[in-house]
Coordinates of C-alpha atoms (C1' of nucleotides) in Angstrom, one line a residue:
Chain A
M1 CA 0.0 0.0 0.0
N2 CA 1.5 3.3 -0.9
A3 CA 0.2 4.8 2.3
M4 CA 2.7 2.6 4.1
L5 CA 5.5 3.5 1.8
A6 CA 4.7 7.1 2.2
T7 CA 4.8 6.7 6.0
A8 CA 8.1 4.9 5.9
A9 CA 9.6 7.4 3.6
R10 CA 8.6 10.6 5.5
P11 CA 9.3 10.3 9.2
A12 CA 6.3 12.4 10.0
A13 CA 3.3 10.8 11.6
P14 CA -0.2 10.1 10.3
V15 CA -3.4 11.5 11.6
A16 CA -3.3 14.1 14.2
G17 CA 0.3 13.1 14.6
L18 CA -0.8 9.9 16.1
P19 CA 1.3 6.7 16.3
R20 CA 2.2 5.5 12.8
T21 CA 0.1 2.8 11.4
T22 CA 1.8 0.4 13.7
P23 CA 3.7 -2.0 11.7
D24 CA 4.8 -4.8 14.1
E25 CA 8.4 -3.8 13.9
A26 CA 7.8 -0.2 15.2
S27 CA 5.7 -1.7 17.9
Q28 CA 8.4 -4.1 18.9
A29 CA 11.0 -1.5 18.8
F30 CA 8.9 0.5 21.2
A31 CA 8.5 -2.5 23.5
R32 CA 12.3 -3.0 23.5
R33 CA 12.9 0.6 24.3
I34 CA 10.6 0.3 27.3
T35 CA 12.3 -2.8 28.5
S36 CA 15.8 -1.4 28.2
T37 CA 14.8 1.9 29.8
L38 CA 13.4 0.1 32.8
A39 CA 16.4 -2.1 33.0
M40 CA 18.8 0.8 32.8
V41 CA 17.0 2.8 35.4
S42 CA 16.8 0.0 37.8
E43 CA 20.4 -0.9 37.4
R44 CA 21.9 2.5 37.5
V45 CA 19.8 4.7 39.8
A46 CA 18.7 4.4 43.4
L47 CA 15.0 3.9 43.3
Q48 CA 12.2 3.1 45.6
R49 CA 9.4 0.7 44.4
R50 CA 5.9 1.7 45.3
I51 CA 2.7 -0.3 44.8
V52 CA -0.3 1.8 44.1
H53 CA -4.0 1.0 43.9
E54 CA -6.9 2.5 42.0
G55 CA -7.4 6.1 43.1
D56 CA -4.0 6.5 44.8
R57 CA -2.2 9.7 44.2
V58 CA 1.4 9.2 43.1
Y59 CA 1.9 12.9 43.7
A60 CA -0.4 15.9 44.1
A61 CA -0.3 19.4 42.8
G62 CA 1.5 21.7 45.2
E63 CA 3.7 19.1 46.8
A64 CA 7.4 19.7 46.7
S65 CA 8.7 18.0 43.6
G66 CA 12.1 16.5 43.2
E67 CA 11.2 13.0 42.4
L68 CA 10.3 11.4 39.1
F69 CA 8.4 8.2 38.8
V70 CA 8.9 5.6 36.2
I71 CA 5.8 3.4 35.6
N72 CA 6.5 -0.3 35.8
S73 CA 2.9 -1.3 35.6
G74 CA -0.6 0.0 35.7
C75 CA -2.2 3.0 34.1
F76 CA -2.4 6.5 35.4
K77 CA -4.0 9.8 34.7
V78 CA -2.5 13.2 35.1
V79 CA -5.0 15.9 36.2
T80 CA -4.6 19.6 36.4
L81 CA -6.8 21.6 38.8
S82 CA -7.2 25.2 38.0
P83 CA -7.7 27.8 40.8
D84 CA -11.4 28.3 39.8
G85 CA -12.1 24.6 40.4
R86 CA -12.2 23.2 37.0
E87 CA -10.2 20.1 36.5
Q88 CA -8.9 18.6 33.4
V89 CA -7.4 15.2 32.5
V90 CA -4.3 16.2 30.5
A91 CA -2.6 12.9 30.0
L92 CA -2.8 9.1 30.4
K93 CA 0.3 7.1 31.2
F94 CA 1.3 3.5 30.9
R95 CA 4.3 1.2 31.6
G96 CA 7.5 2.8 30.6
D97 CA 6.2 6.4 30.8
W98 CA 7.5 8.9 33.3
L99 CA 5.4 10.8 35.8
G100 CA 6.6 14.1 37.2
A101 CA 9.0 14.8 34.4
D102 CA 6.8 17.7 33.3
D103 CA 7.7 19.6 36.5
L104 CA 11.4 19.1 36.4
G105 CA 12.4 22.7 36.7
H106 CA 9.8 23.6 39.2
T107 CA 9.8 23.5 43.0
C108 CA 6.5 21.7 43.2
Y109 CA 4.2 19.6 41.0
S110 CA 1.6 21.3 39.0
C111 CA -0.7 18.4 38.5
D112 CA -2.1 15.3 40.3
A113 CA -1.0 11.9 39.1
I114 CA -3.6 9.3 39.9
A115 CA -3.5 5.5 39.5
M116 CA -6.5 4.1 37.6
D117 CA -5.5 0.6 38.4
T118 CA -3.2 -1.4 40.6
G119 CA 0.4 -0.8 39.5
E120 CA 3.9 -0.2 40.5
V121 CA 6.0 3.0 40.1
W122 CA 9.7 3.5 40.7
A123 CA 10.5 6.7 42.5
V124 CA 13.7 8.3 41.5
R125 CA 15.2 11.5 42.8
Y126 CA 16.0 14.0 40.1
V127 CA 19.5 14.7 41.6
D128 CA 20.3 11.0 41.7
L129 CA 19.2 10.6 38.1
I130 CA 21.4 13.5 37.0
D131 CA 24.2 12.1 39.1
A132 CA 23.9 8.6 37.6
A133 CA 23.9 10.1 34.2
R134 CA 27.5 11.0 34.6
Q135 CA 28.3 7.4 34.5
E136 CA 25.7 6.4 32.1
P137 CA 24.8 9.3 29.7
A138 CA 22.2 7.2 28.0
L139 CA 20.0 7.9 31.0
L140 CA 19.8 11.5 29.9
T141 CA 18.8 10.5 26.4
V142 CA 16.1 8.3 27.8
L143 CA 14.7 11.1 30.0
H144 CA 14.8 13.5 27.1
Q145 CA 13.1 11.1 24.8
A146 CA 10.4 10.7 27.4
M147 CA 9.9 14.4 27.7
S148 CA 9.9 15.1 24.0
R149 CA 7.4 12.3 23.5
E150 CA 5.2 13.9 26.1
I151 CA 5.3 17.2 24.2
A152 CA 4.5 15.4 21.0
R153 CA 1.6 13.6 22.7
E154 CA 0.2 16.8 24.1
R155 CA 0.4 18.3 20.6
D156 CA -1.5 15.3 19.2
S157 CA -4.2 15.8 21.7
L158 CA -4.4 19.5 20.8
M159 CA -4.6 18.6 17.1
S160 CA -7.2 16.0 17.8
V161 CA -9.4 18.4 19.7
C162 CA -8.9 21.1 17.1
T163 CA -9.6 19.2 14.0
L164 CA -11.7 16.1 14.7
S165 CA -15.4 15.8 15.1
G166 CA -16.8 14.4 18.3
D167 CA -17.2 10.9 17.0
A168 CA -13.8 10.9 15.5
R169 CA -12.3 12.1 18.7
V170 CA -13.8 9.1 20.6
A171 CA -12.6 6.8 17.9
N172 CA -9.2 8.3 18.0
F173 CA -9.1 8.0 21.8
L174 CA -9.9 4.3 21.6
R175 CA -7.4 3.7 18.9
D176 CA -4.8 5.5 21.0
W177 CA -5.5 3.5 24.0
A178 CA -5.4 0.2 22.1
E179 CA -2.1 1.1 20.5
S180 CA -0.6 2.1 23.8
L181 CA -1.5 -1.4 25.0
A182 CA -0.4 -3.1 21.8
R183 CA 3.0 -1.5 21.9
R184 CA 3.4 -2.9 25.4
G185 CA 2.5 -6.4 24.3
L186 CA -0.9 -6.4 26.0
R187 CA -4.0 -7.6 24.4
T188 CA -6.1 -5.1 22.6
D189 CA -9.1 -7.1 21.4
R190 CA -10.8 -6.4 24.6
I191 CA -9.8 -3.3 26.6
T192 CA -11.2 -2.0 29.8
L193 CA -11.7 1.7 29.9
R194 CA -10.8 2.7 33.4
M195 CA -12.6 6.0 33.2
T196 CA -16.2 7.1 33.4
R197 CA -17.8 8.8 30.3
A198 CA -17.4 12.1 32.2
E199 CA -13.7 11.6 32.5
I200 CA -13.3 10.6 28.9
G201 CA -15.3 13.6 27.8
N202 CA -13.2 15.9 30.0
Y203 CA -10.0 14.5 28.4
L204 CA -11.4 14.9 24.9
G205 CA -13.0 18.2 25.4
M206 CA -16.6 17.2 25.1
T207 CA -19.6 16.3 27.3
L208 CA -20.3 12.9 28.7
E209 CA -23.4 12.6 26.6
S210 CA -21.5 13.2 23.5
V211 CA -19.0 10.5 24.4
S212 CA -21.8 8.1 25.1
R213 CA -23.5 8.9 21.8
G214 CA -20.1 8.6 20.0
L215 CA -19.5 5.2 21.5
S216 CA -23.0 4.1 20.6
R217 CA -22.6 5.2 17.0
L218 CA -19.2 3.5 16.7
A219 CA -20.8 0.3 18.0
R220 CA -23.7 0.6 15.6
A221 CA -21.2 0.9 12.8
R222 CA -19.5 -2.2 14.1
L223 CA -16.2 -0.4 14.5
I224 CA -16.3 -1.3 18.2
G225 CA -18.3 -3.7 20.3
F226 CA -19.2 -3.8 24.0
A227 CA -18.2 -6.8 26.1
G228 CA -19.2 -7.4 29.7
K229 CA -22.2 -5.8 31.1
G230 CA -20.8 -2.6 32.5
R231 CA -20.2 -1.0 29.0
R232 CA -16.7 -0.3 30.2
E233 CA -15.2 -3.2 28.2
V234 CA -14.8 -2.4 24.6
C235 CA -13.6 -4.7 21.9
I236 CA -12.0 -3.4 18.8
P237 CA -12.2 -6.0 16.1
D238 CA -10.1 -4.0 13.7
V239 CA -7.9 -1.2 14.8
A240 CA -7.0 -0.3 11.2
A241 CA -10.7 0.2 10.5
L242 CA -11.0 2.7 13.4
S243 CA -8.0 4.6 12.0
A244 CA -9.6 4.6 8.6
F245 CA -12.7 6.0 10.1
V246 CA -10.8 8.9 11.7
Q247 CA -9.1 9.6 8.5
G248 CA -12.3 9.4 6.6
T249 CA -14.0 12.1 8.7
L250 CA -11.3 14.5 7.7
A251 CA -11.6 14.1 4.0
A252 CA -15.3 14.0 3.8
P253 CA -17.2 14.7 7.0
A254 CA -18.7 11.2 7.0
T255 CA -21.3 10.8 9.6
L256 CA -22.2 7.6 11.4
Q257 CA -25.9 7.2 10.6
Chain B
M1 CA 0.2 52.1 34.6
N2 CA -3.3 51.6 36.0
A3 CA -3.4 48.2 34.3
M4 CA -0.8 47.2 36.8
L5 CA -2.7 48.7 39.7
A6 CA -5.8 46.9 38.7
T7 CA -3.9 43.7 38.6
A8 CA -2.4 44.3 42.0
A9 CA -5.8 45.1 43.4
R10 CA -7.7 42.1 42.4
P11 CA -6.5 38.8 44.0
A12 CA -5.4 37.5 40.7
A13 CA -7.1 34.3 39.9
P14 CA -5.5 32.9 36.8
V15 CA -7.2 31.0 34.1
A16 CA -6.7 27.6 32.5
G17 CA -3.6 27.2 34.5
L18 CA -2.2 30.2 32.7
P19 CA 0.5 32.4 34.1
R20 CA -0.9 34.2 37.1
T21 CA -1.9 37.7 36.4
T22 CA 1.7 38.7 36.3
P23 CA 2.6 40.7 39.3
D24 CA 5.8 42.7 38.5
E25 CA 8.1 40.5 40.5
A26 CA 7.2 37.3 38.8
S27 CA 7.5 39.1 35.5
Q28 CA 10.9 40.4 36.5
A29 CA 12.1 37.0 37.7
F30 CA 11.1 35.6 34.4
A31 CA 13.1 38.3 32.6
R32 CA 16.1 37.6 34.8
R33 CA 15.8 33.9 34.1
I34 CA 15.9 34.5 30.4
T35 CA 18.9 36.8 30.6
S36 CA 20.9 34.3 32.7
T37 CA 19.9 31.4 30.5
L38 CA 21.2 33.2 27.4
A39 CA 24.3 34.3 29.2
M40 CA 25.1 30.8 30.4
V41 CA 24.5 29.2 27.1
S42 CA 26.6 31.7 25.2
E43 CA 29.4 31.4 27.7
R44 CA 29.5 27.7 28.1
V45 CA 28.4 26.1 24.9
A46 CA 29.7 26.3 21.3
L47 CA 27.0 28.0 19.3
Q48 CA 26.4 29.4 15.9
R49 CA 24.4 32.6 15.6
R50 CA 21.9 32.8 12.8
I51 CA 19.9 35.7 11.7
V52 CA 16.5 34.8 10.3
H53 CA 13.8 36.8 8.5
E54 CA 10.1 36.5 8.2
G55 CA 9.1 33.2 6.7
D56 CA 12.5 31.6 7.2
R57 CA 12.5 28.0 8.4
V58 CA 14.8 27.4 11.4
Y59 CA 14.3 23.7 10.8
A60 CA 11.9 21.6 8.9
A61 CA 10.0 18.4 9.7
G62 CA 12.0 15.4 8.5
E63 CA 15.4 17.0 8.7
A64 CA 17.9 15.2 10.8
S65 CA 17.8 16.7 14.2
G66 CA 20.7 17.1 16.6
E67 CA 20.7 20.8 17.0
L68 CA 18.7 22.9 19.4
F69 CA 18.0 26.6 18.9
V70 CA 17.8 29.2 21.6
I71 CA 15.9 32.3 20.6
N72 CA 17.7 35.5 21.2
S73 CA 15.2 37.7 19.4
G74 CA 12.2 37.5 17.2
C75 CA 9.1 35.4 17.3
F76 CA 8.5 32.0 15.8
K77 CA 5.8 29.5 15.2
V78 CA 6.0 25.8 15.4
V79 CA 3.9 24.0 12.8
T80 CA 3.1 20.3 12.4
L81 CA 2.2 19.0 9.0
S82 CA 0.2 15.8 8.9
P83 CA 0.6 13.5 5.9
D84 CA -2.9 14.3 4.7
G85 CA -1.9 17.8 4.2
R86 CA -3.5 19.5 7.2
E87 CA -1.2 21.7 9.1
Q88 CA -1.5 23.1 12.6
V89 CA 0.3 25.8 14.5
V90 CA 1.1 24.1 17.8
A91 CA 3.3 26.7 19.5
L92 CA 4.5 30.2 19.5
K93 CA 8.0 31.0 20.7
F94 CA 9.8 34.1 21.9
R95 CA 13.2 35.3 23.2
G96 CA 14.6 32.8 25.7
D97 CA 12.5 29.9 24.4
W98 CA 14.1 26.8 22.8
L99 CA 13.3 25.5 19.4
G100 CA 13.8 21.8 18.7
A101 CA 13.9 20.7 22.3
D102 CA 10.7 18.8 21.6
D103 CA 12.5 16.4 19.3
L104 CA 15.5 15.6 21.5
G105 CA 15.3 11.9 21.5
H106 CA 14.4 11.6 17.9
T107 CA 16.5 11.3 14.8
C108 CA 14.7 14.0 13.0
Y109 CA 12.4 17.0 13.6
S110 CA 8.7 16.4 13.7
C111 CA 7.7 20.0 13.0
D112 CA 8.6 23.1 11.1
A113 CA 9.8 26.1 13.1
I114 CA 9.3 29.3 11.1
A115 CA 10.3 32.9 11.9
M116 CA 7.4 35.3 12.0
D117 CA 9.8 38.2 12.2
T118 CA 13.4 39.2 11.8
G119 CA 15.3 37.6 14.7
E120 CA 18.3 35.7 15.8
V121 CA 18.7 32.1 17.0
W122 CA 21.7 30.4 18.5
A123 CA 22.2 26.9 17.2
V124 CA 23.6 24.5 19.7
R125 CA 24.5 20.9 19.1
Y126 CA 22.8 18.5 21.6
V127 CA 26.0 16.6 22.2
D128 CA 27.9 19.8 22.9
L129 CA 25.2 20.9 25.3
I130 CA 25.3 17.6 27.2
D131 CA 29.0 17.8 27.2
A132 CA 29.1 21.3 28.5
A133 CA 26.7 20.3 31.2
R134 CA 29.4 18.2 32.8
Q135 CA 31.2 21.4 33.7
E136 CA 28.1 23.4 34.3
P137 CA 25.2 21.2 35.6
A138 CA 22.9 24.2 35.6
L139 CA 22.7 23.9 31.8
L140 CA 20.7 20.8 32.3
T141 CA 18.4 22.4 34.7
V142 CA 17.8 25.2 32.3
L143 CA 17.0 22.8 29.5
H144 CA 14.7 20.7 31.6
Q145 CA 12.9 23.8 32.8
A146 CA 12.4 24.9 29.2
M147 CA 11.0 21.5 28.3
S148 CA 8.7 21.2 31.2
R149 CA 7.4 24.7 30.6
E150 CA 6.7 23.6 27.1
I151 CA 4.6 20.7 28.3
A152 CA 2.8 23.1 30.7
R153 CA 2.1 25.5 27.9
E154 CA 0.8 22.8 25.7
R155 CA -1.5 21.7 28.4
D156 CA -2.8 25.2 28.9
S157 CA -3.6 25.4 25.2
L158 CA -5.4 22.2 25.5
M159 CA -7.4 23.4 28.4
S160 CA -8.1 26.6 26.7
V161 CA -9.5 24.8 23.6
C162 CA -11.4 22.4 25.8
T163 CA -13.1 24.8 28.2
L164 CA -13.3 28.3 26.7
S165 CA -15.8 29.7 24.2
G166 CA -14.6 31.1 20.9
D167 CA -14.5 34.7 22.1
A168 CA -12.8 33.8 25.3
R169 CA -10.2 31.8 23.4
V170 CA -9.4 34.9 21.3
A171 CA -9.2 37.0 24.4
N172 CA -7.0 34.5 26.1
F173 CA -4.7 34.3 23.0
L174 CA -4.2 38.1 23.0
R175 CA -3.6 38.2 26.7
D176 CA -1.1 35.3 26.4
W177 CA 0.8 37.2 23.6
A178 CA 0.8 40.4 25.6
E179 CA 2.1 38.7 28.7
S180 CA 4.8 36.9 26.7
L181 CA 5.9 40.3 25.5
A182 CA 5.5 42.0 28.9
R183 CA 7.6 39.4 30.6
R184 CA 10.4 40.1 28.2
G185 CA 10.2 43.8 28.8
L186 CA 8.6 44.7 25.5
R187 CA 5.7 47.1 25.1
T188 CA 2.3 45.6 25.2
D189 CA 0.0 48.6 24.7
R190 CA 0.2 48.1 21.0
I191 CA 1.1 44.7 19.7
T192 CA 1.5 43.5 16.1
L193 CA -0.1 40.1 15.4
R194 CA 2.2 38.5 13.0
M195 CA -0.3 36.0 11.9
T196 CA -3.3 36.0 9.6
R197 CA -6.8 35.4 11.0
A198 CA -6.6 31.9 9.4
E199 CA -3.4 31.1 11.3
I200 CA -4.8 32.4 14.6
G201 CA -7.9 30.3 14.0
N202 CA -5.8 27.3 13.2
Y203 CA -3.9 27.7 16.4
L204 CA -7.0 28.2 18.5
G205 CA -9.1 25.5 16.9
M206 CA -11.6 27.7 15.2
T207 CA -12.3 29.2 11.8
L208 CA -10.9 32.5 10.6
E209 CA -14.4 34.0 10.5
S210 CA -14.9 33.2 14.2
V211 CA -11.6 34.8 15.0
S212 CA -12.6 37.9 13.1
R213 CA -16.0 38.0 14.8
G214 CA -14.3 37.5 18.2
L215 CA -11.9 40.3 17.6
S216 CA -14.7 42.6 16.5
R217 CA -16.8 41.8 19.6
L218 CA -13.8 42.4 21.9
A219 CA -13.3 45.7 20.1
R220 CA -16.9 46.6 20.5
A221 CA -16.7 45.8 24.2
R222 CA -13.6 48.1 24.4
L223 CA -11.5 45.3 25.7
I224 CA -9.2 45.8 22.7
G225 CA -8.7 48.4 20.0
F226 CA -7.3 48.4 16.6
A227 CA -4.4 50.6 15.6
G228 CA -2.9 51.1 12.2
K229 CA -5.0 50.4 9.1
G230 CA -4.2 46.8 8.5
R231 CA -6.2 45.6 11.5
R232 CA -3.1 43.6 12.6
E233 CA -2.1 46.0 15.2
V234 CA -4.0 45.6 18.4
C235 CA -3.9 47.7 21.5
I236 CA -4.9 46.3 24.8
P237 CA -5.7 49.2 27.2
D238 CA -6.1 46.9 30.2
V239 CA -4.7 43.4 30.2
A240 CA -6.4 42.7 33.5
A241 CA -9.8 43.4 32.0
L242 CA -9.1 40.9 29.3
S243 CA -8.3 38.3 31.9
A244 CA -11.4 39.2 33.8
F245 CA -13.4 38.7 30.7
V246 CA -12.0 35.2 30.2
Q247 CA -12.7 34.4 33.8
G248 CA -16.2 35.7 33.5
T249 CA -17.1 33.5 30.6
L250 CA -16.3 30.6 32.7
A251 CA -18.6 31.5 35.6
A252 CA -21.5 32.7 33.7
P253 CA -21.3 32.3 29.9
A254 CA -21.4 36.0 29.4
T255 CA -21.8 37.0 25.8
L256 CA -20.4 40.1 24.1
Q257 CA -23.5 41.6 22.6
Chain C
dC1 C1' -5.9 50.8 -12.3
dG2 C1' -6.7 46.1 -11.2
dG3 C1' -5.9 41.8 -9.0
dA4 C1' -4.4 39.1 -5.2
dG5 C1' -4.5 38.6 -0.5
dT6 C1' -6.6 39.6 3.7
dG7 C1' -10.3 40.9 6.8
dT8 C1' -15.4 41.7 7.9
dT9 C1' -20.1 40.7 8.1
dG10 C1' -24.5 38.4 7.1
dA11 C1' -27.7 34.2 6.5
dG12 C1' -28.5 29.6 7.2
dG13 C1' -27.3 24.8 8.5
dT14 C1' -25.1 21.5 11.6
dC15 C1' -22.9 19.8 15.5
dT16 C1' -22.6 19.6 20.1
dG17 C1' -24.0 21.2 24.7
dT18 C1' -28.0 21.4 28.0
dC19 C1' -31.8 19.5 30.3
dA20 C1' -34.4 15.7 31.3
dA21 C1' -36.1 11.0 31.6
dC22 C1' -35.0 6.5 31.9
dA23 C1' -32.1 2.1 32.1
dT24 C1' -28.5 -0.5 34.1
dC25 C1' -25.1 -1.8 37.4
dT26 C1' -23.1 -2.0 42.1
dG27 C1' -23.0 -2.4 46.7
dT28 C1' -25.3 -2.1 51.2
dG29 C1' -28.4 -3.6 54.5
dG30 C1' -32.3 -5.8 56.0
Chain D
dC1 C1' -31.9 -13.5 48.7
dC2 C1' -34.2 -9.4 47.8
dA3 C1' -34.9 -4.4 48.0
dC4 C1' -33.2 -0.1 47.6
dA5 C1' -30.2 3.9 46.8
dG6 C1' -26.6 5.9 44.4
dA7 C1' -23.5 6.0 40.6
dT8 C1' -23.1 5.5 36.0
dG9 C1' -24.6 5.1 31.2
dT10 C1' -28.1 5.9 27.3
dT11 C1' -31.2 8.4 24.7
dG12 C1' -34.3 12.1 23.1
dA13 C1' -35.8 17.1 22.4
dC14 C1' -34.3 21.5 22.1
dA15 C1' -31.3 25.6 21.9
dG16 C1' -27.3 27.9 21.1
dA17 C1' -22.6 28.2 19.4
dC18 C1' -19.8 27.6 15.7
dC19 C1' -19.0 26.4 10.8
dT20 C1' -20.0 27.0 5.9
dC21 C1' -21.0 29.7 2.1
dA22 C1' -21.2 34.1 0.2
dA23 C1' -20.8 39.0 -0.7
dC24 C1' -18.3 42.9 0.1
dA25 C1' -14.4 46.3 1.9
dC26 C1' -9.7 47.4 2.5
dT27 C1' -4.7 47.2 1.7
dC28 C1' -0.7 46.3 -0.9
dC29 C1' 1.8 46.0 -5.2
dG30 C1' 2.9 45.3 -9.9

DNA sequence: CGGAGTGTTGAGGTCTGTCAACATCTGTGG
DNA sequence: CCACAGATGTTGACAGACCTCAACACTCCG
């Protein structure tokens, strides 16, 4: 397919800057990078392992920062709380991602990081990390990669909110989540959304009703299916089809009946 | 300046996590930080000065990365181009900001960085920077601060797009721009927008017509004024009033007649 | 002068938010 | 085990905000 060729040729990313069309190799390279990152950190830097459960706060806005957290397992949300009380989910994080790297230069955290699941994070002190980097410069590279990936992800979110319709945003969100899992070697045919419709809507810049309607329409179009009874379990028979749908809404505002 | 007084008077409740209503001291601290950053970089790292003019590309998506650029003067936009041809302005940068830091870990740039003005950037090779940081660890801190600020800015943009109405987004954009200038000691009573309505709309996630209408309504409400004939020069008599307007739209969806 | 580029404004349609009713699931307590 | 309350999710009707299309004004330049 020339789409593939095009993608391979130009390093830029597809839709809304989202993860390339995930050929296995890219996915595997990603998995290897995570593994080696975790290995390197655990070998070279003093760290403290911490088990967290659903709802636990890894750190809270306002706390003195100075520690970074590498996620070994579980999934997490990063939430900002503005002074007038509005809160917004600004990022979702998985194994291999860093928490707290977005407040490096500051004296305190600017967000809350909350576990959406049981998981394990490794707490690393910033100064220790920098220190260890004198012996192992690759640690810096790894950190910088993580931060620049975070910037890129944030931009993707922005682009998604700016240019996609409601339904497409929901589809894009699901695809994103599925690919995050896929790249980490987890199963994606049946994923558990660990967020309420309200939270998803908050993250995507839309109301919970619109999210619900979007999911229903995607299900009617057989792009996704619901498993379990809680309607929190979603199966994605064909991730590529979801991507195609997102693409399609751009070219010709195709509506789901 | 009574704008300042007004700001000092009201207990400054920021918006969308945006920079607090800029009391002088914070603004001055910011200016000092920029100065010392530039000084440190120019003293400690090998760099190449480069003069750019409006429309010049500092780097382009797809080019091999490896260099960072510190902005000494001028203003710049960072643009992503997706394969299907849509492009999106994802960031605006001024003196003291870094360009290219968002692609640190990657082999090539993922965006274009384009001068909107005549200016000067200092090109620094990443390896040289890391190397210099062995002598002067503060260089790393500075870099990390810049990156985490970038993440925060991106999040603010996201929150702005997600939670503010069209008019409020335009107002917020103007205030942002004015504060960026103010913190750098430049005059803000009369600013020149170096972007077309279409570009502003693209950046804010709305159409050029909506931007135009928003500007007109703000002008009718005397929150801004137009100078010059091109309608690109905007004066902001009272930045605090603009902030207040943005805040106001949150509490009670106040419309500008 | 005339054309291209840019900006403004109006009319009408569509998408999404708002409000509301109802369905479903979960956990608690009798 | 069942009943019940609260949280969560779905769906409809309606209204309002924003986009689309279109006409027109202004500026800059050749």
